[in-house]
XYZ file of C-alpha atoms in Angstrom:
594
model
C -42.385 28.618 -141.522
C -45.842 31.167 -141.379
C -45.458 33.605 -143.703
C -44.823 30.534 -146.472
C -47.474 29.034 -145.179
C -49.336 32.030 -145.651
C -47.831 33.203 -149.075
C -48.940 29.094 -149.975
C -52.383 29.915 -149.249
C -52.188 33.413 -151.321
C -50.446 31.382 -154.077
C -53.676 29.000 -154.685
C -56.556 31.929 -153.885
C -54.848 33.523 -156.333
C -54.909 30.874 -159.212
C -58.541 29.374 -157.965
C -60.239 33.301 -157.932
C -58.571 33.983 -161.530
C -59.602 31.070 -162.661
C -63.275 31.685 -161.354
C -63.559 35.369 -163.084
C -62.872 34.290 -166.518
C -64.939 31.375 -166.168
C -68.091 33.691 -164.751
C -67.104 36.538 -167.390
C -67.665 34.037 -170.146
C -71.215 35.121 -170.337
C -73.667 32.720 -171.942
C -76.299 33.551 -174.899
C -79.469 32.003 -174.829
C -81.543 32.392 -177.852
C -85.292 33.501 -177.142
C -86.293 34.383 -180.916
C -86.839 37.529 -183.353
C -88.763 40.524 -183.032
C -90.747 41.256 -185.985
C -88.173 44.384 -186.435
C -85.290 41.136 -187.170
C -83.731 41.481 -183.792
C -82.117 38.471 -181.882
C -84.227 38.073 -178.640
C -81.876 36.782 -175.921
C -80.769 35.839 -172.687
C -77.934 36.344 -170.922
C -76.320 37.129 -167.180
C -73.878 39.437 -168.905
C -74.051 42.847 -166.881
C -74.154 40.663 -163.679
C -77.095 39.295 -163.771
C -79.958 36.897 -165.624
C -81.274 39.665 -168.430
C -83.144 40.468 -171.501
C -81.341 41.942 -174.262
C -81.605 42.970 -178.082
C -79.543 42.493 -180.550
C -79.720 44.385 -184.138
C -77.971 42.496 -186.287
C -77.325 44.412 -189.184
C -75.567 47.138 -187.213
C -74.500 45.182 -183.876
C -76.055 47.145 -181.664
C -77.088 45.458 -178.263
C -78.493 46.610 -175.141
C -80.629 45.465 -172.561
C -84.621 45.588 -172.299
C -85.329 44.336 -168.844
C -84.857 46.415 -166.017
C -84.044 44.122 -163.356
C -82.755 39.827 -162.750
C -85.757 37.561 -164.306
C -85.983 34.472 -163.906
C -87.646 32.061 -166.375
C -88.521 33.517 -169.610
C -90.819 32.014 -172.443
C -89.248 32.290 -176.388
C -90.673 35.247 -178.579
C -94.878 35.241 -179.132
C -95.635 33.914 -182.481
C -96.318 37.760 -183.612
C -93.466 38.336 -182.682
C -94.491 41.706 -180.500
C -93.444 40.496 -176.640
C -91.835 38.326 -174.554
C -92.434 37.216 -170.785
C -90.707 36.520 -168.327
C -91.204 35.564 -164.438
C -88.867 37.433 -161.450
C -88.478 36.279 -158.484
C -89.468 39.245 -155.746
C -88.261 37.199 -153.079
C -84.639 37.293 -152.947
C -84.327 33.120 -153.706
C -87.409 32.385 -152.502
C -88.437 31.709 -156.217
C -91.749 33.839 -154.975
C -92.453 35.851 -158.719
C -94.639 37.897 -160.758
C -94.964 38.200 -164.532
C -93.954 40.517 -166.694
C -93.452 40.811 -170.488
C -90.959 43.148 -172.915
C -93.192 44.945 -175.178
C -91.078 45.426 -178.265
C -92.911 48.272 -180.011
C -91.152 50.635 -177.430
C -89.367 48.237 -175.853
C -90.944 48.438 -172.577
C -91.090 46.479 -169.625
C -95.024 45.902 -168.194
C -94.941 44.071 -164.780
C -98.005 42.383 -162.869
C -97.358 44.020 -159.344
C -100.721 43.772 -158.377
C -100.359 40.043 -158.129
C -100.141 37.453 -155.203
C -96.296 36.620 -155.515
C -96.061 33.057 -156.959
C -93.824 29.669 -157.086
C -94.363 29.833 -161.078
C -93.486 27.433 -163.979
C -94.866 26.094 -167.231
C -95.235 29.156 -168.830
C -96.953 29.921 -172.403
C -97.730 33.259 -174.541
C -99.791 33.363 -177.602
C -99.351 37.180 -178.066
C -102.790 38.469 -176.185
C -103.128 36.128 -173.389
C -100.205 34.247 -171.039
C -100.855 30.816 -169.803
C -98.634 29.620 -166.714
C -98.637 26.770 -164.217
C -98.189 28.575 -160.482
C -98.134 26.653 -156.394
C -98.574 28.417 -153.361
C -98.431 26.354 -149.896
C -102.093 24.599 -150.261
C -102.046 23.866 -153.983
C -101.328 23.926 -157.930
C -103.122 26.046 -160.599
C -103.973 26.985 -164.175
C -103.592 30.585 -164.134
C -104.081 33.127 -166.516
C -102.433 36.931 -167.759
C -105.510 38.841 -169.683
C -104.586 42.325 -169.954
C -103.369 44.070 -166.685
C -105.288 41.095 -164.764
C -104.034 38.039 -163.260
C -106.882 35.086 -162.521
C -106.971 31.070 -160.860
C -108.305 29.025 -163.596
C -108.193 24.959 -162.301
C -106.580 24.066 -159.591
C -104.739 21.313 -160.600
C -103.588 19.420 -157.762
C -100.409 17.743 -158.863
C -97.512 18.033 -160.194
C -97.820 19.366 -163.726
C -96.749 22.033 -166.286
C -98.808 24.625 -168.971
C -96.483 23.993 -172.488
C -98.906 26.189 -174.145
C -102.181 27.976 -175.013
C -103.219 28.998 -178.179
C -107.258 29.911 -179.492
C -108.716 29.837 -176.011
C -106.831 26.708 -175.316
C -104.724 25.851 -172.731
C -102.857 22.268 -173.272
C -99.697 20.508 -170.160
C -98.993 17.688 -168.447
C -97.509 16.360 -165.724
C -99.287 13.879 -162.749
C -102.936 13.668 -163.252
C -103.367 10.735 -162.244
C -101.136 10.237 -158.979
C -98.988 7.813 -160.508
C -96.233 8.523 -160.600
C -94.764 6.245 -163.162
C -96.881 7.834 -165.660
C -97.917 11.596 -166.840
C -100.869 12.903 -168.532
C -102.037 15.696 -171.058
C -103.895 18.512 -170.261
C -106.315 19.978 -172.253
C -108.224 23.240 -170.458
C -111.162 25.556 -172.945
C -110.845 29.142 -171.595
C -114.220 30.042 -172.244
C -116.088 27.164 -170.656
C -113.843 25.862 -167.914
C -113.764 22.365 -169.183
C -110.539 20.284 -168.307
C -110.322 17.126 -169.855
C -107.601 14.748 -169.246
C -106.341 12.532 -172.036
C -103.512 9.658 -172.616
C -103.618 7.224 -175.161
C -102.246 4.389 -172.586
C -102.594 4.232 -168.656
C -99.330 4.338 -167.058
C -97.053 6.048 -170.301
C -95.581 8.857 -170.369
C -97.085 11.617 -172.161
C -95.334 15.191 -172.203
C -94.826 19.061 -173.848
C -98.222 19.272 -176.083
C -98.070 22.154 -178.016
C -101.419 23.703 -180.349
C -100.442 23.494 -183.768
C -102.296 25.933 -186.686
C -104.770 24.068 -187.449
C -106.061 22.671 -183.961
C -103.975 19.396 -183.042
C -101.930 18.475 -180.233
C -98.546 17.823 -180.968
C -97.093 16.043 -178.172
C -94.243 13.559 -176.943
C -95.258 9.765 -175.552
C -94.264 6.475 -175.142
C -97.382 4.473 -175.231
C -97.081 2.539 -178.333
C -93.352 0.891 -178.077
C -91.884 1.851 -174.602
C -89.854 4.573 -176.980
C -90.118 8.357 -177.335
C -92.300 9.179 -180.001
C -94.266 12.352 -182.249
C -97.694 12.259 -182.644
C -100.708 14.340 -183.203
C -103.866 14.559 -181.863
C -107.055 15.233 -182.965
C -108.594 16.577 -179.542
C -112.381 16.615 -181.089
C -112.048 13.027 -182.592
C -109.972 11.632 -180.101
C -107.551 10.048 -183.233
C -104.066 9.047 -182.609
C -101.806 9.567 -185.310
C -97.448 9.297 -185.406
C -95.468 12.618 -186.813
C -93.811 11.615 -189.928
C -92.163 13.851 -192.540
C -91.544 13.184 -197.044
C -87.805 14.284 -195.376
C -86.250 11.024 -193.782
C -83.754 12.760 -191.775
C -85.188 12.750 -188.284
C -86.297 9.144 -187.879
C -83.227 7.794 -188.983
C -81.205 9.857 -186.248
C -83.922 8.074 -184.070
C -84.118 10.352 -181.101
C -84.460 9.191 -177.094
C -85.885 12.280 -176.552
C -87.252 15.586 -178.179
C -86.102 18.907 -176.403
C -88.726 21.490 -178.500
C -90.153 21.311 -181.522
C -92.178 24.508 -182.402
C -94.262 25.350 -185.311
C -92.807 28.308 -187.367
C -95.744 29.097 -190.046
C -95.957 26.169 -193.009
C -92.628 24.837 -191.372
C -92.009 22.244 -187.692
C -88.858 22.426 -185.967
C -87.625 19.830 -184.364
C -84.510 19.585 -181.669
C -84.164 15.801 -180.876
C -81.324 14.482 -178.651
C -79.558 10.848 -177.807
C -76.407 10.494 -175.646
C -76.023 13.553 -174.658
C -76.146 15.308 -178.318
C -79.117 16.687 -180.019
C -79.513 17.882 -183.568
C -82.218 19.920 -185.056
C -84.212 19.277 -187.823
C -86.981 21.006 -190.184
C -89.667 19.169 -191.236
C -87.941 16.167 -190.892
C -84.690 17.329 -192.982
C -81.007 18.023 -191.548
C -79.549 21.530 -190.302
C -76.015 20.861 -190.151
C -74.808 22.624 -187.110
C -71.705 21.604 -184.733
C -71.470 18.439 -182.113
C -73.030 19.611 -179.013
C -75.786 20.506 -178.027
C -78.670 22.994 -180.334
C -81.395 23.522 -177.404
C -83.862 26.286 -179.292
C -84.171 27.116 -182.763
C -85.928 30.395 -183.974
C -86.361 31.303 -188.158
C -86.546 34.518 -189.806
C -86.688 34.783 -193.243
C -83.892 32.525 -194.957
C -82.019 32.598 -191.561
C -81.942 30.001 -188.703
C -80.985 31.350 -185.530
C -80.531 28.892 -183.436
C -78.896 28.293 -179.251
C -75.149 26.313 -179.342
C -73.504 24.787 -176.680
C -70.455 22.463 -175.617
C -69.049 21.308 -172.318
C -66.162 23.411 -173.185
C -67.791 26.715 -174.393
C -70.893 28.525 -173.160
C -74.694 28.663 -174.657
C -73.769 31.041 -177.551
C -75.940 32.365 -180.867
C -75.578 30.814 -183.930
C -76.554 31.645 -187.031
C -77.645 29.400 -190.833
C -77.588 31.613 -193.583
C -76.977 30.259 -197.489
C -75.643 26.419 -195.881
C -73.076 28.815 -193.763
C -72.732 28.161 -189.896
C -71.370 30.884 -188.182
C -71.340 32.832 -184.595
C -73.419 35.262 -184.184
C -72.393 36.497 -180.294
C -70.734 34.578 -177.738
C -68.139 34.649 -174.872
C -64.076 33.584 -175.346
C -61.476 32.028 -172.847
C -58.227 33.275 -172.754
C -55.388 30.570 -174.231
C -54.452 29.243 -171.201
C -57.664 28.472 -169.672
C -59.055 26.965 -173.261
C -55.546 24.454 -172.999
C -56.448 23.259 -169.873
C -59.548 21.659 -171.329
C -59.106 18.358 -172.718
C -60.676 15.432 -173.616
C -64.454 14.468 -174.088
C -65.496 11.031 -173.801
C -68.678 9.118 -173.672
C -69.018 5.945 -173.111
C -71.469 3.123 -171.211
C -69.914 1.662 -167.761
C -70.971 -1.594 -165.609
C -73.440 -0.693 -162.319
C -72.454 -2.807 -159.097
C -75.038 -4.840 -160.353
C -74.770 -5.227 -164.060
C -76.871 -2.204 -165.152
C -75.761 -0.064 -167.872
C -74.783 2.720 -167.163
C -73.867 6.611 -169.335
C -71.182 8.119 -168.646
C -68.591 11.424 -169.450
C -65.230 11.961 -168.724
C -63.819 15.050 -168.912
C -60.232 14.783 -169.244
C -57.894 18.154 -168.090
C -54.776 19.042 -169.670
C -53.534 20.513 -165.996
C -54.065 17.412 -164.886
C -50.327 17.133 -163.381
C -51.349 19.572 -160.751
C -54.259 17.954 -158.945
C -53.344 13.886 -160.236
C -56.817 13.691 -158.734
C -60.499 12.891 -160.552
C -63.697 14.336 -159.573
C -66.945 11.907 -159.493
C -69.527 14.764 -160.431
C -73.481 14.071 -160.002
C -75.336 16.483 -161.431
C -78.705 17.430 -159.947
C -82.584 16.685 -160.830
C -82.194 13.966 -160.374
C -84.171 13.826 -163.705
C -81.766 15.506 -165.624
C -78.708 14.788 -167.252
C -75.120 15.219 -168.071
C -74.315 15.955 -171.928
C -72.352 17.822 -174.358
C -73.451 21.086 -172.748
C -72.306 23.770 -170.891
C -72.048 23.268 -166.782
C -69.671 25.958 -165.107
C -69.382 23.764 -162.808
C -67.638 21.098 -164.360
C -65.796 23.787 -166.227
C -64.235 24.862 -163.358
C -62.964 21.403 -161.999
C -61.017 20.776 -165.243
C -59.749 24.072 -165.405
C -58.339 23.781 -162.055
C -56.468 20.207 -163.052
C -59.237 17.877 -161.998
C -60.419 14.481 -164.406
C -64.103 14.636 -164.267
C -66.100 11.449 -164.398
C -69.912 12.514 -164.758
C -72.395 9.701 -164.928
C -75.654 9.360 -166.297
C -76.892 7.361 -162.691
C -80.255 5.976 -163.085
C -83.198 8.596 -163.468
C -81.487 10.027 -165.183
C -83.250 11.740 -168.721
C -81.301 11.063 -172.089
C -81.872 7.422 -172.355
C -85.748 6.597 -172.391
C -88.499 6.966 -169.924
C -87.748 3.355 -168.474
C -84.271 4.480 -167.434
C -85.672 7.706 -166.332
C -88.160 5.508 -163.976
C -85.522 3.022 -162.163
C -84.924 5.651 -159.369
C -89.145 6.244 -158.551
C -89.436 4.925 -154.997
C -85.659 4.088 -154.601
C -83.456 7.626 -154.351
C -80.418 7.139 -152.967
C -81.000 3.160 -153.847
C -79.647 2.063 -157.318
C -77.968 5.288 -157.908
C -75.714 4.685 -154.916
C -74.345 1.789 -156.719
C -73.628 3.672 -160.181
C -72.116 6.174 -158.024
C -70.049 3.935 -156.989
C -69.306 2.231 -160.372
C -68.102 5.399 -161.915
C -65.820 5.831 -159.103
C -64.039 2.638 -159.883
C -64.637 2.869 -163.907
C -62.069 6.317 -162.680
C -59.494 4.257 -161.058
C -59.512 1.417 -162.779
C -58.693 3.621 -165.920
C -56.164 5.685 -164.122
C -58.062 8.807 -163.949
C -56.934 9.984 -160.397
C -54.766 8.455 -158.236
C -57.413 10.129 -155.427
C -61.260 10.672 -155.440
C -63.529 13.525 -154.725
C -66.957 13.376 -155.290
C -69.370 17.165 -156.095
C -72.484 17.458 -156.620
C -75.703 20.180 -156.285
C -78.991 19.889 -155.182
C -80.207 15.809 -155.541
C -76.347 16.019 -156.430
C -75.715 17.701 -153.240
C -78.052 14.364 -151.314
C -76.207 11.955 -153.524
C -72.912 13.171 -152.532
C -74.558 13.299 -148.401
C -75.630 10.125 -149.158
C -72.940 8.645 -150.705
C -69.933 9.836 -148.001
C -72.328 8.178 -145.226
C -72.996 4.917 -146.996
C -69.371 4.912 -149.069
C -67.461 6.192 -146.168
C -63.848 4.944 -147.721
C -64.680 5.357 -151.254
C -64.277 9.275 -151.892
C -61.081 11.498 -149.348
C -63.698 14.497 -149.764
C -66.884 15.490 -150.457
C -69.035 19.209 -151.607
C -72.255 18.958 -150.985
C -74.186 21.991 -152.514
C -77.785 23.306 -152.036
C -78.383 19.185 -150.927
C -81.046 17.378 -148.931
C -80.177 16.495 -144.939
C -83.420 14.718 -144.216
C -86.172 13.961 -147.022
C -89.218 14.651 -143.616
C -89.112 18.133 -142.653
C -87.967 19.368 -146.259
C -91.333 17.823 -147.353
C -93.058 19.637 -144.391
C -91.197 23.261 -145.717
C -91.668 21.925 -149.060
C -94.723 24.138 -151.107
C -97.767 21.924 -153.149
C -95.448 21.586 -156.238
C -92.201 20.383 -154.600
C -94.557 17.926 -151.643
C -95.451 16.693 -155.055
C -92.482 15.778 -156.160
C -91.312 14.050 -153.685
C -94.535 11.915 -153.305
C -93.527 11.568 -156.709
C -90.417 10.722 -156.587
C -91.043 8.359 -153.263
C -93.873 6.748 -155.436
C -95.326 7.729 -152.539
C -93.901 5.644 -150.140
C -93.188 8.056 -146.831
C -91.640 5.703 -144.878
C -88.428 5.578 -146.931
C -88.254 9.497 -146.548
C -86.527 9.084 -142.675
C -84.580 5.721 -144.344
C -83.047 7.667 -147.404
C -82.560 10.894 -144.780
C -78.301 11.977 -144.493
C -79.175 13.392 -141.564
C -79.137 9.867 -139.588
C -76.324 8.331 -141.413
C -74.282 11.244 -140.173
C -72.439 9.658 -138.033
C -70.684 7.511 -140.719
C -69.036 10.289 -141.935
C -65.145 9.916 -141.961
C -63.426 12.286 -144.674
C -63.661 15.859 -145.153
C -66.239 17.273 -145.880
C -67.428 20.616 -147.342
C -71.376 21.726 -147.197
C -72.635 24.941 -149.408
C -76.100 26.392 -149.192
C -78.360 29.677 -149.992
C -79.911 30.813 -147.175
C -83.223 31.404 -149.067
C -83.798 27.879 -150.489
C -86.720 27.149 -151.099
C -86.569 24.369 -152.947
C -83.599 22.136 -150.132
C -84.310 24.186 -147.533
C -81.834 25.496 -144.924
C -83.028 24.181 -141.963
C -82.489 20.152 -141.953
C -79.303 20.781 -143.100
C -78.379 23.273 -139.924
C -79.119 20.378 -138.039
C -76.919 18.239 -139.980
C -74.414 20.872 -139.430
C -75.219 20.661 -135.933
C -75.204 16.532 -135.768
C -71.928 16.247 -137.237
C -70.140 18.786 -134.670
C -71.416 17.196 -131.886
C -69.670 13.693 -133.375
C -66.664 15.620 -133.966
C -66.775 14.615 -138.097
C -64.139 17.137 -139.930
C -66.111 19.376 -142.176
C -66.486 22.988 -143.062
C -69.708 24.523 -143.823
C -70.635 27.645 -146.223
C -74.268 29.330 -145.870
C -74.413 31.918 -149.146
C -76.598 34.963 -147.929
C -79.081 36.557 -150.182
C -79.008 33.107 -152.542
C -81.442 31.225 -153.415
C -81.313 27.492 -155.350
C -80.936 28.599 -158.856
C -77.511 30.161 -159.533
C -79.087 32.588 -161.485
C -76.136 35.526 -161.309
C -72.878 35.859 -161.415
C -72.364 36.666 -157.563
C -74.547 33.361 -156.562
C -71.646 31.295 -159.429
C -68.145 32.625 -157.574
C -70.256 31.856 -153.939
C -70.499 28.678 -154.572
C -67.845 28.154 -156.745
C -65.286 29.878 -154.087
C -65.263 27.745 -151.092
C -65.574 24.119 -153.304
C -62.060 24.280 -155.083
C -60.333 26.000 -152.405
C -61.937 23.101 -150.456
C -60.817 20.772 -152.998
C -57.728 21.777 -153.855
C -57.029 21.397 -149.641
C -57.761 18.373 -149.924
C -56.034 17.561 -152.802
C -52.485 19.082 -150.775
C -53.483 17.260 -147.422
C -54.437 13.267 -149.683
C -50.602 13.938 -150.990
C -49.191 14.209 -147.766
């Protein structure tokens, strides 16, 4: 009897390990640009960690040019001479230093003397690097020039640099401390003057870039509530809507603009709606496969772009003479590929009648589990679209149908929808998770339901398991928030600003929406997976939750991942999250069948 059980466990472990090994070996390839020699610059975790690579299209020769793991990057600079990156020097705690790759020698330079910061919002003009950095006490604009890094201006707001050009730095954020609006900032490096601009009080204005004529292009919903691209003359303050002679972009009518950049006389725009995106050049549609186009970069008469879908990790594609082909990408074995079934996008009605967009991904291996997983994305200002997620892919390959709701608060469906979560995390979005579970059962997607999420999705997994204790048979909470109050105290300036914004400064709500105070309500098995060095959702409150669950006699397991931060940035990180999650769900299937 014992030997049979051991063999059964080994068989499950072997299958799970094989699935994970193949999925993590399917490396993403993300386009960063083309250098002055015509080489494709890209980001990948090939070799085990996140790094920058160069590919010579004429020879097919490629090699890694960053020496150690990197965290964030810019696109290749307009001069095509370098690319800027950040490197975590704190074992996952996201304290970073700045660096760049000089393409003339393919050498790495790191600002080793700078004080490590949480860096976000990078921009590079080829000579100067502007970025937003956070310490425990504040958020500021910084400038790197030559071999020195200096603090330019204190912002103390949830704000991000997005461009630098001609001695001007621009960005956007909650500069008026209004959680329901964002403003543009324009900073003059020489004078030190910072101007805050909004075309309409209370509107959302994001991602400004500086064009060659000095005008500022950004996204706003100030005029009719819908996101649109507008041009601001910084001298006259005149604002005009961006129109093109070609009308394809206008007809497509994007809900969001996820990428726009000027290349010479051409303006590249990637618009998105309902989880899929299209590429436009000067308003004209460029034919690309269905899914998500994430970035694009022209060279001579060619257009390189990053493409992905739910079934395909990011890959670099080339469009030349009207023909699209793959430059570099990953492949699965036939067995894994055949496990992926159909993808369906649709809207469902939430418990309070609100219309909620969802993705349904079916597994052709479903008969193995007869189960479905409601997957809750992170953010909350993010979304599940037709793009690669190794968490979703691992579930589908393991035989689970996946229902992935874009609950209220998700991006991709307009600002009014995104703002519905502000001041109410764990409120209306809980109704949307409940409605998604009901939809899955009523449509025969699973005889039993599980729930899984990471980051904000981990919080919502805990929140759902504690507040709707009979809704799911099991739950997996990764990098979750257990106690918003304690998280606030442990956070640096930027994440305190994030919590203030998310909760609309309702400090009394922090305790009310903290899962740790509802732990006694847990009725079904729970798996907690948490990175040791996470500074976004710190481990300390989660350890207190674990103790509380233990003292209450609840059925749970906990996995603390050593030397890992919040971001899943390496192959090892992915394995350490996926392995306990999939083994736990496999046991849940077995126990539920009993």
